[in-house]
Amino acid sequence: IPTNNTEGPLTGQKVVVTAGPTREYIDPVRYISNPSSGKMGFAMAEAAQQLGAEVTLIHGPVSIPKPRGIETVEIESAADLFEEVKKEADADIVIMAAAVADFSPQETSRQKIKKKGAKTELSLTQTQDILRWLGKHKQDGQQLIGFAMETEELIKNAQTKLEKKNADWIVANSISEPDAGFQSDTNSVYLLDGKSQQQFKGSKKEVALTILQTIFG
Ligand code: CTP
Ligand code: CA
C-alpha cells in the first residue's frame, strides 16, 4: 500500500464518497435524522486516498475530524446531498456510505412550532433515492458502491438493493451484530457483487481499505 497518494491502484481515479447522516428539518429547531457517525464513510474516503484516488467527500453533520488532504463538502438534507452528488456524477467511482433519511417533512415550518395547538401528525414525503438515481444514469465504466443497513435477512435484503439500484457492489452492514453499526469504531460487513459475498471484520479503517483493495487492488 502506498503511504501517499502518488501511486496506487486508484491513481488517476476520481472518487466521490458520501458519509454521515442527513437532517430533514421539521422547523428551525427540530429534524428527522439517524445516529450515523460518519466513521465508515470517512474511512472509505481515507482508504481511497491512500490507494491513490482524487477524493471528494460529501458529508452530513458529524463530530469526527475531517480527513487531511481530502476535499470536503458539507450538506444537511437529503435534497442537498442529491444536488452535490449530481455535480460530481462524472466520477469514476461513487461510494454511497451516507445514511440518507428516507423521509422528509412535507413542509418545513419557518417558525418554531409551538406545542400549544400543534397538530400531532407529521406528513412526510420520500426523499430521492440517490444511489438508485446514480444506477439509472451510470456512466460507462463507472463503479457504484452502495451500503445496506439491515436488522434482518442481511444478505437477501442487500442483494435486492444491489439489483434494484443497479449498484456494482454493496457493503452489507448488520446493525444487530456486536462491534458493528452506526457509532462503533469497528465493523463487520459482507461485500456483495451480485454473485458471491465475502465477510470482513475489523476497525472501520481496516475494513474500508480491505473493501477497496478487494475491488480495485
Ligand atoms: N440511499 C440513497 N438515497 C436514499 C436512501 C438510501 O442513495 N434516499 C443509499 C444509501 O446511501 C445506501 C443504499 O442506498 O448506499 C442503501 O441504503 P439503505 O437505507 O440500507 O436502503 P434503502 O434503499 O433506503 O431501503 P430501506 O431503508 O427501506 O432498507
Ligand atoms: Ca434507508
XYZ file of C-alpha atoms and ligand atoms in Angstrom:
247
model
C 0.000 0.000 0.000
C 1.413 3.386 -0.892
C 1.710 5.782 2.033
C 0.908 8.833 -0.080
C -1.441 9.486 -2.946
C 1.118 9.376 -5.746
C 0.898 5.754 -6.928
C -1.665 3.084 -6.246
C -4.480 1.088 -7.808
C -6.721 4.192 -7.775
C -4.181 6.673 -9.107
C -5.844 8.995 -11.600
C -9.317 7.927 -10.486
C -11.891 10.413 -9.278
C -13.746 9.018 -6.271
C -16.790 10.568 -4.610
C -17.739 9.367 -1.148
C -20.871 10.338 0.770
C -20.926 9.929 4.532
C -22.795 10.683 7.723
C -26.481 11.315 8.342
C -28.805 13.803 6.743
C -31.136 16.107 8.649
C -34.669 16.734 7.463
C -35.940 19.824 9.244
C -39.454 19.998 10.668
C -38.883 23.542 11.913
C -35.766 25.590 12.799
C -35.129 23.601 15.970
C -36.221 20.056 15.063
C -35.282 17.483 12.490
C -35.524 13.827 11.489
C -32.178 12.073 11.367
C -30.329 8.900 12.393
C -27.316 8.013 14.560
C -24.763 7.733 11.722
C -21.346 8.836 12.964
C -19.790 9.176 9.511
C -16.886 6.948 10.578
C -17.311 4.281 7.903
C -17.732 6.808 5.087
C -14.752 8.858 6.262
C -12.723 5.625 6.439
C -13.744 4.809 2.850
C -12.611 8.284 1.732
C -9.257 7.917 3.504
C -8.742 4.438 2.088
C -9.474 5.648 -1.450
C -6.983 8.480 -0.998
C -4.410 6.039 0.373
C -4.832 3.955 -2.789
C -4.069 6.994 -4.919
C -7.513 8.407 -5.762
C -8.533 12.022 -6.011
C -11.325 12.078 -3.430
C -14.302 14.334 -2.780
C -16.108 13.638 0.476
C -19.674 14.930 0.722
C -20.973 14.579 4.240
C -23.755 15.396 6.646
C -23.353 16.724 10.198
C -20.717 14.674 12.073
C -18.465 15.251 15.064
C -15.367 13.426 13.826
C -12.319 15.253 12.420
C -12.125 15.928 8.692
C -9.619 13.684 6.933
C -6.466 15.547 5.942
C -5.902 16.439 2.329
C -9.376 15.460 1.167
C -11.772 17.959 -0.391
C -14.931 18.008 1.717
C -18.401 19.368 1.018
C -20.855 19.741 3.891
C -24.558 19.134 3.428
C -27.561 18.821 5.720
C -30.590 17.412 3.935
C -31.047 14.511 1.519
C -32.027 17.112 -1.093
C -28.716 18.997 -0.533
C -26.825 15.731 -0.827
C -28.558 14.889 -4.091
C -27.617 18.303 -5.537
C -23.953 17.874 -4.584
C -23.776 14.279 -5.850
C -25.239 15.320 -9.213
C -22.410 17.874 -9.583
C -19.893 15.022 -9.150
C -21.773 12.367 -11.114
C -18.937 12.036 -13.651
C -16.713 10.375 -11.007
C -15.069 7.042 -11.826
C -16.262 5.593 -8.525
C -19.116 6.705 -6.270
C -19.328 5.297 -2.757
C -22.693 5.935 -1.094
C -21.917 5.423 2.585
C -24.220 8.222 3.741
C -27.177 7.272 5.918
C -29.661 9.231 3.844
C -33.007 9.875 5.525
C -35.744 8.081 3.593
C -38.448 10.566 4.527
C -38.572 14.308 4.836
C -41.355 16.514 6.238
C -43.724 17.650 3.521
C -43.371 21.175 4.867
C -40.682 22.813 6.952
C -42.131 25.454 9.235
C -40.201 28.710 9.094
C -41.052 29.439 12.703
C -40.616 27.151 15.652
C -43.797 25.126 16.069
C -45.306 25.853 19.477
C -46.658 22.860 21.341
C -49.855 24.690 22.197
C -52.328 23.853 19.452
C -49.762 21.973 17.330
C -51.018 19.031 15.308
C -49.716 15.666 16.439
C -49.202 14.210 12.981
C -46.387 14.850 10.574
C -46.794 14.476 6.810
C -43.735 13.058 5.108
C -42.542 12.599 1.578
C -39.998 10.086 0.398
C -36.579 11.524 -0.419
C -34.818 10.925 -3.720
C -33.013 7.587 -3.738
C -29.624 8.937 -4.779
C -27.933 5.592 -5.362
C -30.837 4.460 -7.478
C -30.596 7.673 -9.494
C -26.864 7.072 -9.989
C -27.600 3.497 -11.064
C -30.061 4.745 -13.663
C -27.600 7.301 -15.004
C -24.485 5.138 -14.707
C -21.670 6.260 -16.967
C -19.513 3.865 -18.980
C -17.079 2.079 -16.698
C -18.335 3.878 -13.600
C -18.374 1.787 -10.425
C -21.117 2.327 -7.853
C -20.633 1.065 -4.322
C -23.631 1.205 -2.026
C -24.145 0.291 1.587
C -27.052 -1.562 3.129
C -28.015 -1.308 6.763
C -30.226 -4.180 7.854
C -31.597 -5.680 11.040
C -32.775 -8.932 9.423
C -32.143 -11.019 6.292
C -28.904 -9.145 5.712
C -27.660 -10.862 2.562
C -31.050 -11.222 0.905
C -32.037 -7.612 1.505
C -28.622 -6.328 0.444
C -28.745 -8.406 -2.739
C -32.160 -6.938 -3.572
C -30.745 -3.420 -3.083
C -27.817 -4.189 -5.378
C -30.201 -5.256 -8.144
C -32.835 -2.547 -7.669
C -30.288 0.260 -7.563
C -28.031 -1.114 -10.318
C -25.035 -0.897 -7.960
C -21.859 -2.831 -8.731
C -21.095 -3.608 -5.102
C -22.983 -3.473 -1.825
C -21.394 -3.361 1.592
C -23.943 -5.031 3.863
C -23.918 -3.908 7.490
C -25.791 -5.777 10.161
C -26.821 -3.456 12.942
C -27.600 -6.420 15.186
C -24.031 -7.782 15.188
C -21.733 -6.956 18.106
C -18.930 -4.455 17.354
C -20.709 -3.094 14.303
C -23.108 -0.337 13.409
C -23.581 3.395 13.472
C -21.347 4.648 16.280
C -18.830 1.820 16.587
C -15.150 2.151 15.617
C -15.267 -1.402 14.334
C -17.437 -3.038 11.752
C -18.452 -6.427 10.436
C -19.661 -6.386 6.851
C -20.346 -8.541 3.839
C -19.173 -7.319 0.462
C -21.555 -8.447 -2.295
C -21.006 -8.240 -6.033
C -24.263 -9.908 -7.015
C -22.732 -13.368 -7.346
C -20.957 -14.023 -4.070
C -20.145 -12.426 -0.764
C -17.108 -12.068 1.454
C -17.084 -11.121 5.112
C -14.683 -8.561 6.581
C -14.269 -7.597 10.224
C -12.014 -5.112 11.949
C -11.673 -1.417 12.588
C -13.687 0.677 10.152
C -10.378 1.929 8.685
C -9.133 -1.628 8.117
C -12.441 -2.798 6.707
C -12.630 0.206 4.358
C -9.142 -0.447 2.979
C -9.821 -4.172 2.582
C -13.036 -3.460 0.672
C -11.296 -1.157 -1.810
C -8.288 -3.474 -2.183
C -10.628 -6.395 -2.836
C -12.474 -4.470 -5.541
C -9.648 -2.475 -7.137
C -6.399 -3.905 -5.753
N -29.552 5.676 -0.324
C -29.619 6.748 -1.187
N -30.670 7.610 -1.129
C -31.670 7.420 -0.240
C -31.614 6.312 0.648
C -30.541 5.457 0.578
O -28.719 6.927 -2.016
N -32.679 8.287 -0.207
C -28.401 4.770 -0.432
C -27.572 4.649 0.836
O -26.565 5.642 0.877
C -27.009 3.251 0.705
C -28.091 2.496 -0.030
O -28.892 3.476 -0.682
O -25.841 3.231 -0.092
C -28.961 1.633 0.834
O -29.481 2.389 1.896
P -30.468 1.700 2.934
O -31.007 2.728 3.857
O -29.822 0.473 3.501
O -31.614 1.165 1.944
P -32.914 1.821 1.360
O -32.879 1.622 -0.124
O -33.091 3.214 1.835
O -34.060 0.885 1.932
P -34.555 0.695 3.472
O -34.000 1.819 4.293
O -36.033 0.703 3.359
O -33.993 -0.656 3.886
Ca -32.959 3.822 4.023
